[in-house]
Coordinates of C-alpha atoms and ligand atoms in Angstrom, one line a residue:
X1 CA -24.5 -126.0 -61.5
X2 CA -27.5 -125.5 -58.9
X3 CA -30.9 -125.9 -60.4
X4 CA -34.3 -125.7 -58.8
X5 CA -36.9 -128.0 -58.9
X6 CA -40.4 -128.7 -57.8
X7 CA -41.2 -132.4 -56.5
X8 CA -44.2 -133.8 -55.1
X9 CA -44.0 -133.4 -51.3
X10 CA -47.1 -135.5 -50.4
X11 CA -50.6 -136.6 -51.9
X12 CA -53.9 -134.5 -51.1
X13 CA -55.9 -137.7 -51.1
X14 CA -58.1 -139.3 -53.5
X15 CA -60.8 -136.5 -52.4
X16 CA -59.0 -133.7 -51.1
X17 CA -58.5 -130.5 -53.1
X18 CA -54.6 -129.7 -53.4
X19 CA -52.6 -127.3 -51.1
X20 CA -49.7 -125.9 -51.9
X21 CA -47.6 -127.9 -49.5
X22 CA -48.6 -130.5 -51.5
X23 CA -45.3 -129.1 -53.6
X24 CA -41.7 -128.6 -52.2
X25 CA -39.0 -126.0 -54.1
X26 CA -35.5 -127.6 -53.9
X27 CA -32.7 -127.0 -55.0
X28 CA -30.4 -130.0 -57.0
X29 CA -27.1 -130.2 -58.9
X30 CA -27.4 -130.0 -62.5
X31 CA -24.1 -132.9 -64.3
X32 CA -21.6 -130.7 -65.7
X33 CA -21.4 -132.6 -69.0
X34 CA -24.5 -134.5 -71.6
X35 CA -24.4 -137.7 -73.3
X36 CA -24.7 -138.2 -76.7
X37 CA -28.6 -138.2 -77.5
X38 CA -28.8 -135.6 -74.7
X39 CA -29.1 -131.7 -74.5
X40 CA -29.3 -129.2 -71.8
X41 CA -32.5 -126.8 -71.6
X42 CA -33.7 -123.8 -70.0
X43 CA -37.2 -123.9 -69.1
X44 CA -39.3 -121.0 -70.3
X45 CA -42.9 -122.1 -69.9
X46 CA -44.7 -125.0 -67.9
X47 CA -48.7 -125.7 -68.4
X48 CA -50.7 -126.2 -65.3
X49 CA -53.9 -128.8 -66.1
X50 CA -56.6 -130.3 -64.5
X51 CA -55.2 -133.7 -65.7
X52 CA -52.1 -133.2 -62.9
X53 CA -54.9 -134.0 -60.1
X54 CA -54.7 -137.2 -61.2
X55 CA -51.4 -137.6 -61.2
X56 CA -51.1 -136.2 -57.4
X57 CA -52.9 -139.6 -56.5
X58 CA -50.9 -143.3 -56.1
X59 CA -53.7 -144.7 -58.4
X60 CA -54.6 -141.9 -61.0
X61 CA -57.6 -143.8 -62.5
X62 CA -56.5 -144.5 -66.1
X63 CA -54.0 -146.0 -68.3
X64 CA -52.9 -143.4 -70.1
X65 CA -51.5 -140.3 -67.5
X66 CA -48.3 -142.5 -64.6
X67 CA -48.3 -141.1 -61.2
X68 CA -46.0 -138.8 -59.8
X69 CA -43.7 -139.9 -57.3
X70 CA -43.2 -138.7 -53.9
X71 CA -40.1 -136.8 -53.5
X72 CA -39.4 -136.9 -57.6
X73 CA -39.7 -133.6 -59.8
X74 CA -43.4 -133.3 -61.5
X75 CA -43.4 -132.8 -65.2
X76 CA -46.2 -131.8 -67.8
X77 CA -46.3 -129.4 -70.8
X78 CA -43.5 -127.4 -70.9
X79 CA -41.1 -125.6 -73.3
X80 CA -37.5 -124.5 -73.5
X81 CA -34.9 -123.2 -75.3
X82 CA -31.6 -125.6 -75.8
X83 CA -28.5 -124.0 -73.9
X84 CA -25.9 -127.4 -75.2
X85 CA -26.8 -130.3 -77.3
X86 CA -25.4 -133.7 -78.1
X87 CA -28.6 -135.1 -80.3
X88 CA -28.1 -134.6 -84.4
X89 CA -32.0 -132.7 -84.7
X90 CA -30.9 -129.8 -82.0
X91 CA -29.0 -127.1 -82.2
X92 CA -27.8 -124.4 -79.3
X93 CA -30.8 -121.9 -79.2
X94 CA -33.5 -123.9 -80.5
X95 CA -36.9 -123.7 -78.7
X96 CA -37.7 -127.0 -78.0
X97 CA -41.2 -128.5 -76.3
X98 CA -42.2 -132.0 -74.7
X99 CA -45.7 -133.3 -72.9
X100 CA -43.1 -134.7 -70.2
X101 CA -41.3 -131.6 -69.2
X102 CA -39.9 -131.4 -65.7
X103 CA -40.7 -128.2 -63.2
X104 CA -36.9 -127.8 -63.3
X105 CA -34.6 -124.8 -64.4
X106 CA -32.4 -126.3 -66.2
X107 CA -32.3 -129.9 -67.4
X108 CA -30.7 -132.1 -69.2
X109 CA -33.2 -134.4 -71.3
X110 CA -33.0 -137.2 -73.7
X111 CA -33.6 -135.1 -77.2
X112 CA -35.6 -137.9 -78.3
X113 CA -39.0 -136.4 -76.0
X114 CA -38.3 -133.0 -77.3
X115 CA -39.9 -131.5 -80.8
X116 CA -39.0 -128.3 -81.8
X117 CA -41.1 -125.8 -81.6
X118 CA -41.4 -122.7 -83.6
X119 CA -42.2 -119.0 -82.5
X120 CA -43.0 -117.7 -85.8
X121 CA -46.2 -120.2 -85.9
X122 CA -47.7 -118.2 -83.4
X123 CA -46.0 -114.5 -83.9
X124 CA -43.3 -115.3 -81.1
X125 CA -45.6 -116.0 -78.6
X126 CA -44.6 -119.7 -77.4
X127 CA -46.5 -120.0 -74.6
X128 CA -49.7 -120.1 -77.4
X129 CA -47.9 -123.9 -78.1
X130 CA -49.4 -124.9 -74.7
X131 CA -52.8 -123.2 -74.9
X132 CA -54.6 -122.0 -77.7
X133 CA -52.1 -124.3 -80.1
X134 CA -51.9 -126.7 -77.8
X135 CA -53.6 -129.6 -75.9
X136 CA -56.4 -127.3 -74.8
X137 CA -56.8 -125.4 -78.7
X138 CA -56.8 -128.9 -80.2
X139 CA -59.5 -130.5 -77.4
X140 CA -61.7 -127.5 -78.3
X141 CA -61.5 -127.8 -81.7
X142 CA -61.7 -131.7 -82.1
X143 CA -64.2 -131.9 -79.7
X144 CA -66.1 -129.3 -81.9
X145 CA -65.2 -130.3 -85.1
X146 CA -66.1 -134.2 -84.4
X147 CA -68.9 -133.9 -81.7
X148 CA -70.4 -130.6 -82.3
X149 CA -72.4 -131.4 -85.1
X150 CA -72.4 -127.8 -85.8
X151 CA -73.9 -126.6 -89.2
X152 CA -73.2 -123.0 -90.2
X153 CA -76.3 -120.8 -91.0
X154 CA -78.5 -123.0 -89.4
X155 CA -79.1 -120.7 -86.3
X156 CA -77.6 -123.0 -83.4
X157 CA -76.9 -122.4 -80.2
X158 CA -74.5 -124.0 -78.1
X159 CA -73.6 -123.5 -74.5
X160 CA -70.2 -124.0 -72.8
X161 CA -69.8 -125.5 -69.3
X162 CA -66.4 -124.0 -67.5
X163 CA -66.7 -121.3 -70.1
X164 CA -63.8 -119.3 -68.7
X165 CA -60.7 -122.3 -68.5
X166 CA -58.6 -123.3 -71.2
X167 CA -60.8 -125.4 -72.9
X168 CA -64.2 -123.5 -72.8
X169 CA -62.9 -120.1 -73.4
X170 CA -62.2 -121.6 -77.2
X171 CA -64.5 -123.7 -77.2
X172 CA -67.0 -120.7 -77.5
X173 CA -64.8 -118.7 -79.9
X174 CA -64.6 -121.7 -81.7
X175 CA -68.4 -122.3 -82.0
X176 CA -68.7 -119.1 -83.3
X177 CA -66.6 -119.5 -86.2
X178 CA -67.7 -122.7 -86.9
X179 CA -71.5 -121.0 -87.4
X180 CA -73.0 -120.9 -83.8
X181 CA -75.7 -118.0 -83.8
X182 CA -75.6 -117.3 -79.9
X183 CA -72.8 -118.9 -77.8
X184 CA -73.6 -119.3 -73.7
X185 CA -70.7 -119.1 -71.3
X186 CA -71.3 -121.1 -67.6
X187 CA -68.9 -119.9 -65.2
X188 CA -68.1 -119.5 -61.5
X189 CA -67.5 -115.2 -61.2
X190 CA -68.9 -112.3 -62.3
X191 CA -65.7 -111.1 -63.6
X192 CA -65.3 -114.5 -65.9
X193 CA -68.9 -113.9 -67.3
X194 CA -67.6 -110.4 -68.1
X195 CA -64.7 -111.2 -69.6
X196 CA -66.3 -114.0 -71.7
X197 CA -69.3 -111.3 -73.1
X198 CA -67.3 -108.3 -73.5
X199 CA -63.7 -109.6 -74.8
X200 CA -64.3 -113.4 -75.8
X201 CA -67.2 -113.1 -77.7
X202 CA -69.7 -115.1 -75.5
X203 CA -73.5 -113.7 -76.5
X204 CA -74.5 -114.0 -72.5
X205 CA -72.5 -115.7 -69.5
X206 CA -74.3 -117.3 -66.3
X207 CA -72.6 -117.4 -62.8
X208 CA -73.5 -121.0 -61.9
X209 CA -72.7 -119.6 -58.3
X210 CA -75.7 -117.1 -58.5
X211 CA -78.9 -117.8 -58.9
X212 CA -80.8 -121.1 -60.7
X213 CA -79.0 -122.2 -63.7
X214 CA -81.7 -124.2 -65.4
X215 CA -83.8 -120.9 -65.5
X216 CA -81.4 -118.6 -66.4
X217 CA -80.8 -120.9 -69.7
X218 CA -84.5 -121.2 -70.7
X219 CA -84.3 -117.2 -70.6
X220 CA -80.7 -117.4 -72.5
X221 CA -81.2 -120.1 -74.9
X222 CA -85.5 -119.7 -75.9
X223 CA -84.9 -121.9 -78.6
X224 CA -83.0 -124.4 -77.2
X225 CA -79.8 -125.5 -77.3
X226 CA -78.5 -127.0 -79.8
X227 CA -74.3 -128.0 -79.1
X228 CA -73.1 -128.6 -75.4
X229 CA -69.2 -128.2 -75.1
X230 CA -69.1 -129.8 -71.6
X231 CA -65.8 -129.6 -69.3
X232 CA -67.3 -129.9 -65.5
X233 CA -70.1 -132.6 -65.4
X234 CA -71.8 -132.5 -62.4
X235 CA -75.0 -130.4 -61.4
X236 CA -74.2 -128.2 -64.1
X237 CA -74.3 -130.5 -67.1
X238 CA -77.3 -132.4 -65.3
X239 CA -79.1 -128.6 -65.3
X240 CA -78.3 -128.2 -69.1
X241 CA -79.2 -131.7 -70.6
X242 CA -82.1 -131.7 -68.7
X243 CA -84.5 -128.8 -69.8
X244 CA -82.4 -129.4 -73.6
X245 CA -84.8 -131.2 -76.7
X246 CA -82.0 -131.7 -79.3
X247 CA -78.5 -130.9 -79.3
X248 CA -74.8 -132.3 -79.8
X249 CA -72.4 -133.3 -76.8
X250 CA -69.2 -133.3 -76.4
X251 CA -68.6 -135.1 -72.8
X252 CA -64.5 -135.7 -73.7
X253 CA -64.1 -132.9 -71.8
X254 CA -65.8 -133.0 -69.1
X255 CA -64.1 -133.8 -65.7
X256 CA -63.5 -130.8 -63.9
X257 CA -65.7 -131.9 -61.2
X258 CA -65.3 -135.5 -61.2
X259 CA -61.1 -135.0 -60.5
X260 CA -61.9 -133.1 -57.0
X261 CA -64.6 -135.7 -55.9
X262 CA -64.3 -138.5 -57.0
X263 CA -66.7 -140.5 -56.9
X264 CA -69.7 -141.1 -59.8
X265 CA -71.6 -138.0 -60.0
X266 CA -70.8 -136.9 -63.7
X267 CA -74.7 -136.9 -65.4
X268 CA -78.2 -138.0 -63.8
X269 CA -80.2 -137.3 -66.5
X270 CA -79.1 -140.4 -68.9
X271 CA -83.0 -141.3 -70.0
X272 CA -82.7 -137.4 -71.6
X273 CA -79.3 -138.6 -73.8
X274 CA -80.9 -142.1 -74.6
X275 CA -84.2 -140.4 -75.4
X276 CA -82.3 -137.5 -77.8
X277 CA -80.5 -140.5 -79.3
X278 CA -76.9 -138.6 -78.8
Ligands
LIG301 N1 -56.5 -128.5 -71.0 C1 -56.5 -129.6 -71.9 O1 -55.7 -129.6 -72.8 C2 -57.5 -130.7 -71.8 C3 -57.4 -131.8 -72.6 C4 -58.4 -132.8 -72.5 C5 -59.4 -132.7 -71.5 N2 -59.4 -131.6 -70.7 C6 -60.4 -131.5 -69.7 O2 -61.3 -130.4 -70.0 C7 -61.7 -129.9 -68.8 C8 -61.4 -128.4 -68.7 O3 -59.9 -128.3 -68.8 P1 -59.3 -126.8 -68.8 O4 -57.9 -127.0 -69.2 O5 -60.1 -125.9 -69.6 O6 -59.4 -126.5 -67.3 P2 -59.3 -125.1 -66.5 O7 -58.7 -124.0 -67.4 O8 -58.8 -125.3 -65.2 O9 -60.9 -124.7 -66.4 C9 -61.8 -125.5 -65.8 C10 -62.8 -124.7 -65.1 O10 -63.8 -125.5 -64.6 C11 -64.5 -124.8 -63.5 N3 -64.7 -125.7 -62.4 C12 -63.8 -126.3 -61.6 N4 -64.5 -127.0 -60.7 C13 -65.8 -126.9 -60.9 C14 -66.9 -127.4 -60.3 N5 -66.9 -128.1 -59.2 N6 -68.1 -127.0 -60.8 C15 -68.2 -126.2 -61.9 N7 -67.1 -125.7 -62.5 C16 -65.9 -126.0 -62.0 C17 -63.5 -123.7 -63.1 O11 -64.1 -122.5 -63.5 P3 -65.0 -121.6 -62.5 O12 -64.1 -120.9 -61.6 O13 -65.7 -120.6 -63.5 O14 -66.0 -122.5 -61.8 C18 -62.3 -123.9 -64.0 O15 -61.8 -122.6 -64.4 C19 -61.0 -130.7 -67.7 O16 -61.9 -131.7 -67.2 C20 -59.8 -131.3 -68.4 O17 -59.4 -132.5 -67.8 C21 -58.5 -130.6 -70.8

């Protein structure tokens, strides 16, 4: 059988921002028959993240996240339903998901990456397992949860840095169920800032694109802020931390900028953190 695939046609460079002939579409033939410990899936859903930058590069900076190959199929997040199996846990028609998913059609994969996953968890929505009850849900919410310091009824504010992406989108929703008074998107459009006040929740959104972000947060946040759910670094968390008396961080998040230039230009304002004693 024929199957398409996406492979990594060349690198973008350690600084350069990814083009789309970056990627190549080709097409493969897919073995007629699976081992045992094997099954055949259809691909239903694949998750795009900011982690994959890193993975376009030879040397992708940490331990933890291999780079792709040139000329191999790129994998991530991804989620299928099984069309034949040869491994005891799977059964024809089970929905099946992995962290090592390849931007294939139709594969054939060791059952041993795959979990299954289950569409009544989130009301037959199953791309939810890769967002909101996924990798970005649980980085929100850990990231709050551990790092927030967030303490209902106690009038805090927090602000959210790339307020509109995966992350930062829950991140605020989060902070409001967890007790925040006044949640503060940071985003790049007007239409994000929109969508974050009238559909996510947000109590006021700043386009870091328009106008001075420092003052547009004293006139957001007059008392303060209080939790900072970071996800860019940069100028932006430098303009936040640096006008900001007390308040909870949660850098884990925050390299959106640093994956496109990289080079060290993630906080200036250290003597603020050391001073606030985060
Ligand atoms: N997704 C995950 O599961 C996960 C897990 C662990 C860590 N993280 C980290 O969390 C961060 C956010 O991830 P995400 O999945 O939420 O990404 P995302 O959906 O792509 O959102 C990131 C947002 O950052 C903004 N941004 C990009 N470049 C920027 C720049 N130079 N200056 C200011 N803002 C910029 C963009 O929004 P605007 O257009 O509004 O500027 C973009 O929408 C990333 O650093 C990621 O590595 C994510």
């Amino acid at each position: 059988m024929i199957v398409q695939r996406v492979v990594l046609n060349s690198r973008p460079g350690k600084n350069g921002n990814p083009v789309a002939e970056n990627f190549r579409v080709e097409e493969v033939n897919l073995p007629d028959n699976i081992n045992e410990g094997q099954v055949q899936v259809r691909t239903l859903y694949l998750s795009v993240d900011p982690y994959m930058r890193c993975r376009m590069n030879e040397d992708t900076g940490t331990d933890y996240i291999t780079p792709w190959q040139l000329s191999q199929v790129v994998d991530g997040g991804g989620i299928g339903i099984i069309e034949e199996s040869k491994h005891a846990n799977f059964t024809k028609g089970d929905f099946v998901i992995s962290f090592y998913w390849p931007w294939q059609t139709k594969v054939i994969l060791d059952g041993n990456i795959l979990e299954k996953a289950d569409p009544q968890l989130v009301d037959g929505h199953l791309s939810y397992l890769l967002g909101a009850v996924g990798m970005p849900g649980l980085t929100s919410l850990i990231g709050i949860q551990e790092k927030g310091h967030v303490i209902a009824g106690s009038n805090q504010t927090m602000v959210v840095s790339g307020a509109a992406g995966a992350c930062g989108s829950l991140a605020g929703q989060i902070g409001h169920l967890m007790g925040c008074s006044r949640v503060v998107g940071i985003c790049g459009t007007h239409e994000k800032c929109l969508l974050l006040t009238s559909e996510l929740g947000f109590d006021a959104a700043i386009n870091y694109k328009k106008g001075n972000v420092a003052e547009q947060l004293r006139e957001l946040c007059p008392a303060g802020v209080d939790v900072y759910f970071d996800n860019v670094g940069g100028d932006i968390s430098d303009a936040v931390i640096s006008q900001i008396c007390t308040m909870s961080i949660n850098f884990s998040s925050s390299l959106a900028v640093l994956y496109f230039h990289l080079q060290f230009i993630f906080v200036k304002n250290y003597i603020c953190i050391v001073q606030m004693k985060l």
